[in-house]
Every structure is written in structure tokens, then in C-alpha cells.
Amino acid sequence: MPADTNPAGDIFGGWLMAQMDFAAGNVAARIARGRCATIAVDQMTFLSPVLVGDEVSFYGTVVKRGRTSIRIRIEAWRRKRDEDEMRRVTEATFTFVAIDEDRKPRPLPVS
């Protein structure tokens, strides 16, 4: 939406990062079968801009699974409305910790 853009009409990087966190959080919650908290985001480099009207898709892959934590690699891709070609715009690795009702780390369920 226009409110999510800078004066040049490009989508704010922070908005894109928030959407990536949502996507990674969905993967983490499914694996943890419950609540998770983001504790780290590794390097994020913006390769090309996302413009108002672009379709943005996110793809996640579990990189590592620990006792209480999960590392998930998320890629963001954009497609212009009138084109079929998709372009990768950024990627980052998000680390989550499974937490209990007291917001304390808890073990991940056995898969």
C-alpha cells in the first residue's frame, strides 16, 4: 500500500522484513506446535526493490533445529502484476525459540 512506501515509491525494507518474520513465524509455530519468539535475524541484503502493486511471495526452509530453537531461511520474491517472471528481492535466516505460557524456552516436540 502507498503508506508502506518511501518517497520514491519503493516498499520500505522494514515492511518487507516484518512480512518475512510473519512467514518464518508460521513455520516455527507449526514445528513447535505452539508459540515461538523471534530472537535473531541474520544478514539481510536487498537485491532489488519491491514496488506498490507487486505480488510478493515468501518461501521458508528449516536450516537447523535445536532443543528449543529453530533456524529458518526465508526468501522473498516479487512479481510485477503484468509479468510472469519472479525475482528474488532478499533473504535472511530467522531464529526462533519455542516458548511456554510464561514466555520461557521450552523443548521442541519430537518430530
PDB file of N, CA and C in Angstrom:
ATOM      1  N   MET A   1       0.837  -1.182   0.000  1.00  0.00           N
ATOM      2  CA  MET A   1       0.000   0.000   0.000  1.00  0.00           C
ATOM      3  C   MET A   1       0.882   1.246   0.000  1.00  0.00           C
ATOM      4  N   PRO A   2       0.395   2.346  -0.516  1.00  0.00           N
ATOM      5  CA  PRO A   2       1.205   3.565  -0.566  1.00  0.00           C
ATOM      6  C   PRO A   2       1.752   4.012   0.796  1.00  0.00           C
ATOM      7  N   ALA A   3       1.047   3.745   1.876  1.00  0.00           N
ATOM      8  CA  ALA A   3       1.531   4.135   3.206  1.00  0.00           C
ATOM      9  C   ALA A   3       2.782   3.354   3.610  1.00  0.00           C
ATOM     10  N   ASP A   4       3.069   2.252   2.920  1.00  0.00           N
ATOM     11  CA  ASP A   4       4.226   1.415   3.227  1.00  0.00           C
ATOM     12  C   ASP A   4       5.427   1.736   2.339  1.00  0.00           C
ATOM     13  N   THR A   5       5.381   2.892   1.656  1.00  0.00           N
ATOM     14  CA  THR A   5       6.447   3.227   0.714  1.00  0.00           C
ATOM     15  C   THR A   5       7.253   4.443   1.145  1.00  0.00           C
ATOM     16  N   ASN A   6       8.449   4.520   0.571  1.00  0.00           N
ATOM     17  CA  ASN A   6       9.279   5.709   0.750  1.00  0.00           C
ATOM     18  C   ASN A   6       8.886   6.723  -0.328  1.00  0.00           C
ATOM     19  N   PRO A   7       9.466   7.928  -0.316  1.00  0.00           N
ATOM     20  CA  PRO A   7       9.079   8.941  -1.305  1.00  0.00           C
ATOM     21  C   PRO A   7       9.315   8.525  -2.762  1.00  0.00           C
ATOM     22  N   ALA A   8      10.204   7.563  -3.003  1.00  0.00           N
ATOM     23  CA  ALA A   8      10.465   7.106  -4.371  1.00  0.00           C
ATOM     24  C   ALA A   8       9.453   6.061  -4.839  1.00  0.00           C
ATOM     25  N   GLY A   9       8.574   5.609  -3.939  1.00  0.00           N
ATOM     26  CA  GLY A   9       7.565   4.626  -4.318  1.00  0.00           C
ATOM     27  C   GLY A   9       7.979   3.186  -4.105  1.00  0.00           C
ATOM     28  N   ASP A  10       9.130   2.975  -3.463  1.00  0.00           N
ATOM     29  CA  ASP A  10       9.576   1.622  -3.148  1.00  0.00           C
ATOM     30  C   ASP A  10       9.034   1.230  -1.775  1.00  0.00           C
ATOM     31  N   ILE A  11       8.717  -0.056  -1.616  1.00  0.00           N
ATOM     32  CA  ILE A  11       8.233  -0.556  -0.331  1.00  0.00           C
ATOM     33  C   ILE A  11       9.365  -0.459   0.691  1.00  0.00           C
ATOM     34  N   PHE A  12       9.060  -0.010   1.908  1.00  0.00           N
ATOM     35  CA  PHE A  12      10.042   0.068   2.984  1.00  0.00           C
ATOM     36  C   PHE A  12      10.620  -1.316   3.264  1.00  0.00           C
ATOM     37  N   GLY A  13      11.934  -1.368   3.455  1.00  0.00           N
ATOM     38  CA  GLY A  13      12.592  -2.623   3.793  1.00  0.00           C
ATOM     39  C   GLY A  13      12.075  -3.197   5.101  1.00  0.00           C
ATOM     40  N   GLY A  14      11.725  -2.338   6.047  1.00  0.00           N
ATOM     41  CA  GLY A  14      11.200  -2.793   7.330  1.00  0.00           C
ATOM     42  C   GLY A  14       9.869  -3.504   7.186  1.00  0.00           C
ATOM     43  N   TRP A  15       9.035  -3.033   6.248  1.00  0.00           N
ATOM     44  CA  TRP A  15       7.759  -3.704   5.996  1.00  0.00           C
ATOM     45  C   TRP A  15       8.019  -5.102   5.458  1.00  0.00           C
ATOM     46  N   LEU A  16       8.956  -5.203   4.510  1.00  0.00           N
ATOM     47  CA  LEU A  16       9.283  -6.498   3.915  1.00  0.00           C
ATOM     48  C   LEU A  16       9.854  -7.441   4.976  1.00  0.00           C
ATOM     49  N   MET A  17      10.704  -6.913   5.842  1.00  0.00           N
ATOM     50  CA  MET A  17      11.288  -7.732   6.908  1.00  0.00           C
ATOM     51  C   MET A  17      10.197  -8.238   7.863  1.00  0.00           C
ATOM     52  N   ALA A  18       9.229  -7.393   8.169  1.00  0.00           N
ATOM     53  CA  ALA A  18       8.120  -7.809   9.042  1.00  0.00           C
ATOM     54  C   ALA A  18       7.324  -8.950   8.408  1.00  0.00           C
ATOM     55  N   GLN A  19       7.074  -8.874   7.096  1.00  0.00           N
ATOM     56  CA  GLN A  19       6.341  -9.940   6.416  1.00  0.00           C
ATOM     57  C   GLN A  19       7.141 -11.233   6.428  1.00  0.00           C
ATOM     58  N   MET A  20       8.465 -11.125   6.293  1.00  0.00           N
ATOM     59  CA  MET A  20       9.325 -12.306   6.350  1.00  0.00           C
ATOM     60  C   MET A  20       9.291 -12.926   7.743  1.00  0.00           C
ATOM     61  N   ASP A  21       9.256 -12.085   8.762  1.00  0.00           N
ATOM     62  CA  ASP A  21       9.169 -12.571  10.141  1.00  0.00           C
ATOM     63  C   ASP A  21       7.844 -13.305  10.357  1.00  0.00           C
ATOM     64  N   PHE A  22       6.750 -12.771   9.813  1.00  0.00           N
ATOM     65  CA  PHE A  22       5.452 -13.461   9.889  1.00  0.00           C
ATOM     66  C   PHE A  22       5.542 -14.837   9.232  1.00  0.00           C
ATOM     67  N   ALA A  23       6.123 -14.880   8.031  1.00  0.00           N
ATOM     68  CA  ALA A  23       6.228 -16.147   7.300  1.00  0.00           C
ATOM     69  C   ALA A  23       7.070 -17.152   8.077  1.00  0.00           C
ATOM     70  N   ALA A  24       8.228 -16.725   8.554  1.00  0.00           N
ATOM     71  CA  ALA A  24       9.104 -17.620   9.321  1.00  0.00           C
ATOM     72  C   ALA A  24       8.425 -18.042  10.619  1.00  0.00           C
ATOM     73  N   GLY A  25       7.704 -17.119  11.246  1.00  0.00           N
ATOM     74  CA  GLY A  25       6.992 -17.424  12.486  1.00  0.00           C
ATOM     75  C   GLY A  25       5.925 -18.480  12.299  1.00  0.00           C
ATOM     76  N   ASN A  26       5.278 -18.473  11.146  1.00  0.00           N
ATOM     77  CA  ASN A  26       4.276 -19.514  10.850  1.00  0.00           C
ATOM     78  C   ASN A  26       4.927 -20.881  10.758  1.00  0.00           C
ATOM     79  N   VAL A  27       6.094 -20.944  10.104  1.00  0.00           N
ATOM     80  CA  VAL A  27       6.823 -22.211  10.001  1.00  0.00           C
ATOM     81  C   VAL A  27       7.253 -22.664  11.393  1.00  0.00           C
ATOM     82  N   ALA A  28       7.820 -21.746  12.171  1.00  0.00           N
ATOM     83  CA  ALA A  28       8.304 -22.083  13.516  1.00  0.00           C
ATOM     84  C   ALA A  28       7.170 -22.571  14.412  1.00  0.00           C
ATOM     85  N   ALA A  29       6.028 -21.886  14.398  1.00  0.00           N
ATOM     86  CA  ALA A  29       4.897 -22.273  15.250  1.00  0.00           C
ATOM     87  C   ALA A  29       4.348 -23.642  14.876  1.00  0.00           C
ATOM     88  N   ARG A  30       4.364 -23.953  13.589  1.00  0.00           N
ATOM     89  CA  ARG A  30       3.883 -25.259  13.148  1.00  0.00           C
ATOM     90  C   ARG A  30       4.812 -26.359  13.652  1.00  0.00           C
ATOM     91  N   ILE A  31       6.128 -26.121  13.561  1.00  0.00           N
ATOM     92  CA  ILE A  31       7.095 -27.119  14.024  1.00  0.00           C
ATOM     93  C   ILE A  31       7.048 -27.247  15.545  1.00  0.00           C
ATOM     94  N   ALA A  32       6.966 -26.108  16.225  1.00  0.00           N
ATOM     95  CA  ALA A  32       6.961 -26.105  17.693  1.00  0.00           C
ATOM     96  C   ALA A  32       5.612 -26.501  18.271  1.00  0.00           C
ATOM     97  N   ARG A  33       4.587 -26.516  17.418  1.00  0.00           N
ATOM     98  CA  ARG A  33       3.219 -26.775  17.863  1.00  0.00           C
ATOM     99  C   ARG A  33       2.821 -25.824  18.983  1.00  0.00           C
ATOM    100  N   GLY A  34       3.152 -24.548  18.755  1.00  0.00           N
ATOM    101  CA  GLY A  34       2.815 -23.535  19.742  1.00  0.00           C
ATOM    102  C   GLY A  34       3.592 -22.257  19.520  1.00  0.00           C
ATOM    103  N   ARG A  35       3.566 -21.451  20.528  1.00  0.00           N
ATOM    104  CA  ARG A  35       4.141 -20.118  20.456  1.00  0.00           C
ATOM    105  C   ARG A  35       5.661 -20.135  20.349  1.00  0.00           C
ATOM    106  N   CYS A  36       6.174 -19.198  19.548  1.00  0.00           N
ATOM    107  CA  CYS A  36       7.616 -19.019  19.377  1.00  0.00           C
ATOM    108  C   CYS A  36       7.922 -17.525  19.395  1.00  0.00           C
ATOM    109  N   ALA A  37       9.157 -17.203  19.735  1.00  0.00           N
ATOM    110  CA  ALA A  37       9.598 -15.809  19.724  1.00  0.00           C
ATOM    111  C   ALA A  37      10.811 -15.676  18.817  1.00  0.00           C
ATOM    112  N   THR A  38      10.828 -14.608  18.023  1.00  0.00           N
ATOM    113  CA  THR A  38      11.984 -14.308  17.194  1.00  0.00           C
ATOM    114  C   THR A  38      13.101 -13.819  18.099  1.00  0.00           C
ATOM    115  N   ILE A  39      14.294 -14.421  17.980  1.00  0.00           N
ATOM    116  CA  ILE A  39      15.406 -13.960  18.812  1.00  0.00           C
ATOM    117  C   ILE A  39      16.565 -13.414  17.992  1.00  0.00           C
ATOM    118  N   ALA A  40      16.586 -13.698  16.678  1.00  0.00           N
ATOM    119  CA  ALA A  40      17.675 -13.177  15.849  1.00  0.00           C
ATOM    120  C   ALA A  40      17.280 -13.215  14.381  1.00  0.00           C
ATOM    121  N   VAL A  41      17.876 -12.300  13.632  1.00  0.00           N
ATOM    122  CA  VAL A  41      17.761 -12.291  12.177  1.00  0.00           C
ATOM    123  C   VAL A  41      19.168 -12.092  11.645  1.00  0.00           C
ATOM    124  N   ASP A  42      19.605 -13.020  10.811  1.00  0.00           N
ATOM    125  CA  ASP A  42      20.930 -12.904  10.206  1.00  0.00           C
ATOM    126  C   ASP A  42      20.850 -12.047   8.952  1.00  0.00           C
ATOM    127  N   GLN A  43      21.941 -11.582   8.532  1.00  0.00           N
ATOM    128  CA  GLN A  43      22.151 -10.676   7.406  1.00  0.00           C
ATOM    129  C   GLN A  43      21.031 -10.664   6.373  1.00  0.00           C
ATOM    130  N   MET A  44      20.635  -9.446   6.022  1.00  0.00           N
ATOM    131  CA  MET A  44      19.606  -9.261   5.006  1.00  0.00           C
ATOM    132  C   MET A  44      20.143  -8.243   4.004  1.00  0.00           C
ATOM    133  N   THR A  45      20.192  -8.638   2.742  1.00  0.00           N
ATOM    134  CA  THR A  45      20.645  -7.743   1.686  1.00  0.00           C
ATOM    135  C   THR A  45      19.510  -7.584   0.691  1.00  0.00           C
ATOM    136  N   PHE A  46      19.193  -6.350   0.355  1.00  0.00           N
ATOM    137  CA  PHE A  46      18.117  -6.088  -0.597  1.00  0.00           C
ATOM    138  C   PHE A  46      18.705  -6.083  -2.004  1.00  0.00           C
ATOM    139  N   LEU A  47      18.224  -6.993  -2.838  1.00  0.00           N
ATOM    140  CA  LEU A  47      18.770  -7.184  -4.174  1.00  0.00           C
ATOM    141  C   LEU A  47      18.059  -6.343  -5.225  1.00  0.00           C
ATOM    142  N   SER A  48      16.772  -6.116  -5.040  1.00  0.00           N
ATOM    143  CA  SER A  48      16.008  -5.268  -5.944  1.00  0.00           C
ATOM    144  C   SER A  48      14.793  -4.737  -5.196  1.00  0.00           C
ATOM    145  N   PRO A  49      14.250  -3.611  -5.639  1.00  0.00           N
ATOM    146  CA  PRO A  49      13.118  -3.018  -4.917  1.00  0.00           C
ATOM    147  C   PRO A  49      11.813  -3.758  -5.156  1.00  0.00           C
ATOM    148  N   VAL A  50      10.901  -3.583  -4.207  1.00  0.00           N
ATOM    149  CA  VAL A  50       9.521  -4.041  -4.351  1.00  0.00           C
ATOM    150  C   VAL A  50       8.690  -2.769  -4.514  1.00  0.00           C
ATOM    151  N   LEU A  51       7.881  -2.715  -5.550  1.00  0.00           N
ATOM    152  CA  LEU A  51       7.087  -1.529  -5.831  1.00  0.00           C
ATOM    153  C   LEU A  51       5.628  -1.754  -5.472  1.00  0.00           C
ATOM    154  N   VAL A  52       4.907  -0.678  -5.268  1.00  0.00           N
ATOM    155  CA  VAL A  52       3.474  -0.777  -4.994  1.00  0.00           C
ATOM    156  C   VAL A  52       2.822  -1.536  -6.151  1.00  0.00           C
ATOM    157  N   GLY A  53       2.020  -2.530  -5.820  1.00  0.00           N
ATOM    158  CA  GLY A  53       1.335  -3.330  -6.822  1.00  0.00           C
ATOM    159  C   GLY A  53       2.022  -4.640  -7.136  1.00  0.00           C
ATOM    160  N   ASP A  54       3.297  -4.778  -6.738  1.00  0.00           N
ATOM    161  CA  ASP A  54       3.985  -6.052  -6.955  1.00  0.00           C
ATOM    162  C   ASP A  54       3.383  -7.129  -6.061  1.00  0.00           C
ATOM    163  N   GLU A  55       3.363  -8.356  -6.563  1.00  0.00           N
ATOM    164  CA  GLU A  55       2.985  -9.509  -5.756  1.00  0.00           C
ATOM    165  C   GLU A  55       4.259  -9.997  -5.077  1.00  0.00           C
ATOM    166  N   VAL A  56       4.189 -10.261  -3.784  1.00  0.00           N
ATOM    167  CA  VAL A  56       5.361 -10.727  -3.038  1.00  0.00           C
ATOM    168  C   VAL A  56       5.052 -12.103  -2.461  1.00  0.00           C
ATOM    169  N   SER A  57       5.977 -13.040  -2.661  1.00  0.00           N
ATOM    170  CA  SER A  57       5.833 -14.400  -2.142  1.00  0.00           C
ATOM    171  C   SER A  57       7.023 -14.718  -1.256  1.00  0.00           C
ATOM    172  N   PHE A  58       6.784 -15.532  -0.220  1.00  0.00           N
ATOM    173  CA  PHE A  58       7.828 -15.900   0.728  1.00  0.00           C
ATOM    174  C   PHE A  58       7.948 -17.411   0.777  1.00  0.00           C
ATOM    175  N   TYR A  59       9.189 -17.882   0.829  1.00  0.00           N
ATOM    176  CA  TYR A  59       9.463 -19.317   0.866  1.00  0.00           C
ATOM    177  C   TYR A  59      10.412 -19.594   2.021  1.00  0.00           C
ATOM    178  N   GLY A  60      10.062 -20.574   2.842  1.00  0.00           N
ATOM    179  CA  GLY A  60      10.858 -20.881   4.020  1.00  0.00           C
ATOM    180  C   GLY A  60      11.395 -22.296   4.015  1.00  0.00           C
ATOM    181  N   THR A  61      12.612 -22.432   4.546  1.00  0.00           N
ATOM    182  CA  THR A  61      13.264 -23.725   4.688  1.00  0.00           C
ATOM    183  C   THR A  61      13.881 -23.811   6.074  1.00  0.00           C
ATOM    184  N   VAL A  62      13.640 -24.902   6.768  1.00  0.00           N
ATOM    185  CA  VAL A  62      14.272 -25.096   8.073  1.00  0.00           C
ATOM    186  C   VAL A  62      15.737 -25.419   7.832  1.00  0.00           C
ATOM    187  N   VAL A  63      16.605 -24.616   8.442  1.00  0.00           N
ATOM    188  CA  VAL A  63      18.051 -24.776   8.283  1.00  0.00           C
ATOM    189  C   VAL A  63      18.624 -25.633   9.404  1.00  0.00           C
ATOM    190  N   LYS A  64      18.131 -25.398  10.618  1.00  0.00           N
ATOM    191  CA  LYS A  64      18.638 -26.130  11.774  1.00  0.00           C
ATOM    192  C   LYS A  64      17.562 -26.182  12.839  1.00  0.00           C
ATOM    193  N   ARG A  65      17.565 -27.287  13.538  1.00  0.00           N
ATOM    194  CA  ARG A  65      16.616 -27.480  14.629  1.00  0.00           C
ATOM    195  C   ARG A  65      17.408 -27.869  15.865  1.00  0.00           C
ATOM    196  N   GLY A  66      17.268 -27.094  16.940  1.00  0.00           N
ATOM    197  CA  GLY A  66      17.952 -27.402  18.189  1.00  0.00           C
ATOM    198  C   GLY A  66      16.980 -27.971  19.206  1.00  0.00           C
ATOM    199  N   ARG A  67      17.358 -27.906  20.474  1.00  0.00           N
ATOM    200  CA  ARG A  67      16.484 -28.415  21.527  1.00  0.00           C
ATOM    201  C   ARG A  67      15.270 -27.511  21.728  1.00  0.00           C
ATOM    202  N   THR A  68      15.492 -26.187  21.724  1.00  0.00           N
ATOM    203  CA  THR A  68      14.392 -25.227  21.904  1.00  0.00           C
ATOM    204  C   THR A  68      14.282 -24.245  20.742  1.00  0.00           C
ATOM    205  N   SER A  69      15.253 -24.251  19.844  1.00  0.00           N
ATOM    206  CA  SER A  69      15.289 -23.239  18.788  1.00  0.00           C
ATOM    207  C   SER A  69      15.200 -23.833  17.390  1.00  0.00           C
ATOM    208  N   ILE A  70      14.796 -22.956  16.465  1.00  0.00           N
ATOM    209  CA  ILE A  70      14.644 -23.313  15.056  1.00  0.00           C
ATOM    210  C   ILE A  70      15.217 -22.169  14.228  1.00  0.00           C
ATOM    211  N   ARG A  71      16.060 -22.496  13.252  1.00  0.00           N
ATOM    212  CA  ARG A  71      16.574 -21.504  12.300  1.00  0.00           C
ATOM    213  C   ARG A  71      15.881 -21.748  10.966  1.00  0.00           C
ATOM    214  N   ILE A  72      15.286 -20.678  10.426  1.00  0.00           N
ATOM    215  CA  ILE A  72      14.506 -20.785   9.196  1.00  0.00           C
ATOM    216  C   ILE A  72      15.000 -19.760   8.188  1.00  0.00           C
ATOM    217  N   ARG A  73      15.358 -20.232   7.007  1.00  0.00           N
ATOM    218  CA  ARG A  73      15.790 -19.367   5.917  1.00  0.00           C
ATOM    219  C   ARG A  73      14.554 -18.960   5.134  1.00  0.00           C
ATOM    220  N   ILE A  74      14.359 -17.645   4.982  1.00  0.00           N
ATOM    221  CA  ILE A  74      13.214 -17.124   4.234  1.00  0.00           C
ATOM    222  C   ILE A  74      13.724 -16.345   3.030  1.00  0.00           C
ATOM    223  N   GLU A  75      13.157 -16.630   1.874  1.00  0.00           N
ATOM    224  CA  GLU A  75      13.433 -15.860   0.665  1.00  0.00           C
ATOM    225  C   GLU A  75      12.172 -15.094   0.302  1.00  0.00           C
ATOM    226  N   ALA A  76      12.350 -13.854  -0.148  1.00  0.00           N
ATOM    227  CA  ALA A  76      11.237 -13.042  -0.640  1.00  0.00           C
ATOM    228  C   ALA A  76      11.419 -12.851  -2.140  1.00  0.00           C
ATOM    229  N   TRP A  77      10.362 -13.090  -2.878  1.00  0.00           N
ATOM    230  CA  TRP A  77      10.360 -12.956  -4.327  1.00  0.00           C
ATOM    231  C   TRP A  77       9.239 -12.007  -4.729  1.00  0.00           C
ATOM    232  N   ARG A  78       9.462 -11.246  -5.777  1.00  0.00           N
ATOM    233  CA  ARG A  78       8.418 -10.341  -6.266  1.00  0.00           C
ATOM    234  C   ARG A  78       8.098 -10.640  -7.718  1.00  0.00           C
ATOM    235  N   ARG A  79       6.862 -10.326  -8.072  1.00  0.00           N
ATOM    236  CA  ARG A  79       6.412 -10.450  -9.454  1.00  0.00           C
ATOM    237  C   ARG A  79       5.597  -9.222  -9.782  1.00  0.00           C
ATOM    238  N   LYS A  80       5.942  -8.558 -10.878  1.00  0.00           N
ATOM    239  CA  LYS A  80       5.133  -7.426 -11.331  1.00  0.00           C
ATOM    240  C   LYS A  80       3.789  -7.961 -11.788  1.00  0.00           C
ATOM    241  N   ARG A  81       2.749  -7.174 -11.594  1.00  0.00           N
ATOM    242  CA  ARG A  81       1.384  -7.616 -11.905  1.00  0.00           C
ATOM    243  C   ARG A  81       1.196  -8.113 -13.322  1.00  0.00           C
ATOM    244  N   ASP A  82       1.871  -7.485 -14.260  1.00  0.00           N
ATOM    245  CA  ASP A  82       1.652  -7.807 -15.675  1.00  0.00           C
ATOM    246  C   ASP A  82       2.739  -8.709 -16.260  1.00  0.00           C
ATOM    247  N   GLU A  83       3.504  -9.382 -15.399  1.00  0.00           N
ATOM    248  CA  GLU A  83       4.574 -10.253 -15.878  1.00  0.00           C
ATOM    249  C   GLU A  83       4.492 -11.617 -15.203  1.00  0.00           C
ATOM    250  N   ASP A  84       5.139 -12.604 -15.807  1.00  0.00           N
ATOM    251  CA  ASP A  84       5.214 -13.935 -15.217  1.00  0.00           C
ATOM    252  C   ASP A  84       6.514 -14.145 -14.455  1.00  0.00           C
ATOM    253  N   GLU A  85       7.551 -13.407 -14.818  1.00  0.00           N
ATOM    254  CA  GLU A  85       8.872 -13.586 -14.210  1.00  0.00           C
ATOM    255  C   GLU A  85       8.883 -13.136 -12.750  1.00  0.00           C
ATOM    256  N   MET A  86       9.495 -13.982 -11.908  1.00  0.00           N
ATOM    257  CA  MET A  86       9.661 -13.630 -10.499  1.00  0.00           C
ATOM    258  C   MET A  86      11.135 -13.328 -10.254  1.00  0.00           C
ATOM    259  N   ARG A  87      11.397 -12.382  -9.331  1.00  0.00           N
ATOM    260  CA  ARG A  87      12.761 -12.020  -8.958  1.00  0.00           C
ATOM    261  C   ARG A  87      12.916 -12.101  -7.453  1.00  0.00           C
ATOM    262  N   ARG A  88      14.027 -12.688  -7.034  1.00  0.00           N
ATOM    263  CA  ARG A  88      14.319 -12.733  -5.597  1.00  0.00           C
ATOM    264  C   ARG A  88      14.736 -11.334  -5.168  1.00  0.00           C
ATOM    265  N   VAL A  89      14.119 -10.841  -4.091  1.00  0.00           N
ATOM    266  CA  VAL A  89      14.440  -9.485  -3.639  1.00  0.00           C
ATOM    267  C   VAL A  89      15.295  -9.472  -2.378  1.00  0.00           C
ATOM    268  N   THR A  90      15.170 -10.484  -1.544  1.00  0.00           N
ATOM    269  CA  THR A  90      16.005 -10.563  -0.345  1.00  0.00           C
ATOM    270  C   THR A  90      15.873 -11.938   0.285  1.00  0.00           C
ATOM    271  N   GLU A  91      16.736 -12.217   1.237  1.00  0.00           N
ATOM    272  CA  GLU A  91      16.663 -13.450   2.015  1.00  0.00           C
ATOM    273  C   GLU A  91      17.319 -13.185   3.351  1.00  0.00           C
ATOM    274  N   ALA A  92      16.964 -13.973   4.336  1.00  0.00           N
ATOM    275  CA  ALA A  92      17.548 -13.867   5.675  1.00  0.00           C
ATOM    276  C   ALA A  92      17.227 -15.138   6.442  1.00  0.00           C
ATOM    277  N   THR A  93      17.995 -15.366   7.488  1.00  0.00           N
ATOM    278  CA  THR A  93      17.737 -16.505   8.373  1.00  0.00           C
ATOM    279  C   THR A  93      17.215 -15.973   9.698  1.00  0.00           C
ATOM    280  N   PHE A  94      16.046 -16.458  10.094  1.00  0.00           N
ATOM    281  CA  PHE A  94      15.398 -16.059  11.334  1.00  0.00           C
ATOM    282  C   PHE A  94      15.548 -17.183  12.351  1.00  0.00           C
ATOM    283  N   THR A  95      15.886 -16.824  13.576  1.00  0.00           N
ATOM    284  CA  THR A  95      15.990 -17.810  14.650  1.00  0.00           C
ATOM    285  C   THR A  95      14.865 -17.576  15.636  1.00  0.00           C
ATOM    286  N   PHE A  96      14.159 -18.655  15.956  1.00  0.00           N
ATOM    287  CA  PHE A  96      13.042 -18.617  16.892  1.00  0.00           C
ATOM    288  C   PHE A  96      13.316 -19.560  18.046  1.00  0.00           C
ATOM    289  N   VAL A  97      12.733 -19.247  19.198  1.00  0.00           N
ATOM    290  CA  VAL A  97      12.765 -20.135  20.350  1.00  0.00           C
ATOM    291  C   VAL A  97      11.322 -20.463  20.714  1.00  0.00           C
ATOM    292  N   ALA A  98      11.052 -21.741  20.910  1.00  0.00           N
ATOM    293  CA  ALA A  98       9.726 -22.161  21.376  1.00  0.00           C
ATOM    294  C   ALA A  98       9.576 -21.705  22.816  1.00  0.00           C
ATOM    295  N   ILE A  99       8.422 -21.117  23.136  1.00  0.00           N
ATOM    296  CA  ILE A  99       8.206 -20.612  24.496  1.00  0.00           C
ATOM    297  C   ILE A  99       6.904 -21.152  25.074  1.00  0.00           C
ATOM    298  N   ASP A 100       6.886 -21.216  26.413  1.00  0.00           N
ATOM    299  CA  ASP A 100       5.687 -21.704  27.097  1.00  0.00           C
ATOM    300  C   ASP A 100       4.793 -20.525  27.483  1.00  0.00           C
ATOM    301  N   GLU A 101       3.766 -20.799  28.269  1.00  0.00           N
ATOM    302  CA  GLU A 101       2.810 -19.744  28.656  1.00  0.00           C
ATOM    303  C   GLU A 101       3.440 -18.661  29.525  1.00  0.00           C
ATOM    304  N   ASP A 102       4.584 -18.956  30.140  1.00  0.00           N
ATOM    305  CA  ASP A 102       5.308 -17.951  30.940  1.00  0.00           C
ATOM    306  C   ASP A 102       6.403 -17.267  30.127  1.00  0.00           C
ATOM    307  N   ARG A 103       6.401 -17.504  28.829  1.00  0.00           N
ATOM    308  CA  ARG A 103       7.388 -16.950  27.895  1.00  0.00           C
ATOM    309  C   ARG A 103       8.815 -17.417  28.186  1.00  0.00           C
ATOM    310  N   LYS A 104       8.922 -18.616  28.711  1.00  0.00           N
ATOM    311  CA  LYS A 104      10.219 -19.251  28.980  1.00  0.00           C
ATOM    312  C   LYS A 104      10.479 -20.292  27.884  1.00  0.00           C
ATOM    313  N   PRO A 105      11.751 -20.495  27.507  1.00  0.00           N
ATOM    314  CA  PRO A 105      12.041 -21.501  26.484  1.00  0.00           C
ATOM    315  C   PRO A 105      11.516 -22.880  26.889  1.00  0.00           C
ATOM    316  N   ARG A 106      11.037 -23.607  25.914  1.00  0.00           N
ATOM    317  CA  ARG A 106      10.554 -24.965  26.142  1.00  0.00           C
ATOM    318  C   ARG A 106      11.101 -25.850  25.022  1.00  0.00           C
ATOM    319  N   PRO A 107      11.248 -27.141  25.302  1.00  0.00           N
ATOM    320  CA  PRO A 107      11.750 -28.055  24.275  1.00  0.00           C
ATOM    321  C   PRO A 107      10.781 -28.166  23.096  1.00  0.00           C
ATOM    322  N   LEU A 108      11.345 -28.335  21.913  1.00  0.00           N
ATOM    323  CA  LEU A 108      10.527 -28.603  20.735  1.00  0.00           C
ATOM    324  C   LEU A 108       9.984 -30.018  20.816  1.00  0.00           C
ATOM    325  N   PRO A 109       8.798 -30.255  20.279  1.00  0.00           N
ATOM    326  CA  PRO A 109       8.288 -31.631  20.263  1.00  0.00           C
ATOM    327  C   PRO A 109       9.167 -32.501  19.365  1.00  0.00           C
ATOM    328  N   VAL A 110       9.193 -33.768  19.663  1.00  0.00           N
ATOM    329  CA  VAL A 110       9.937 -34.708  18.832  1.00  0.00           C
ATOM    330  C   VAL A 110       9.178 -34.863  17.530  1.00  0.00           C
ATOM    331  N   SER A 111       9.904 -34.787  16.424  1.00  0.00           N
ATOM    332  CA  SER A 111       9.206 -34.872  15.124  1.00  0.00           C
ATOM    333  C   SER A 111       8.946 -36.283  14.691  1.00  0.00           C
TER     334      SER A 111
END
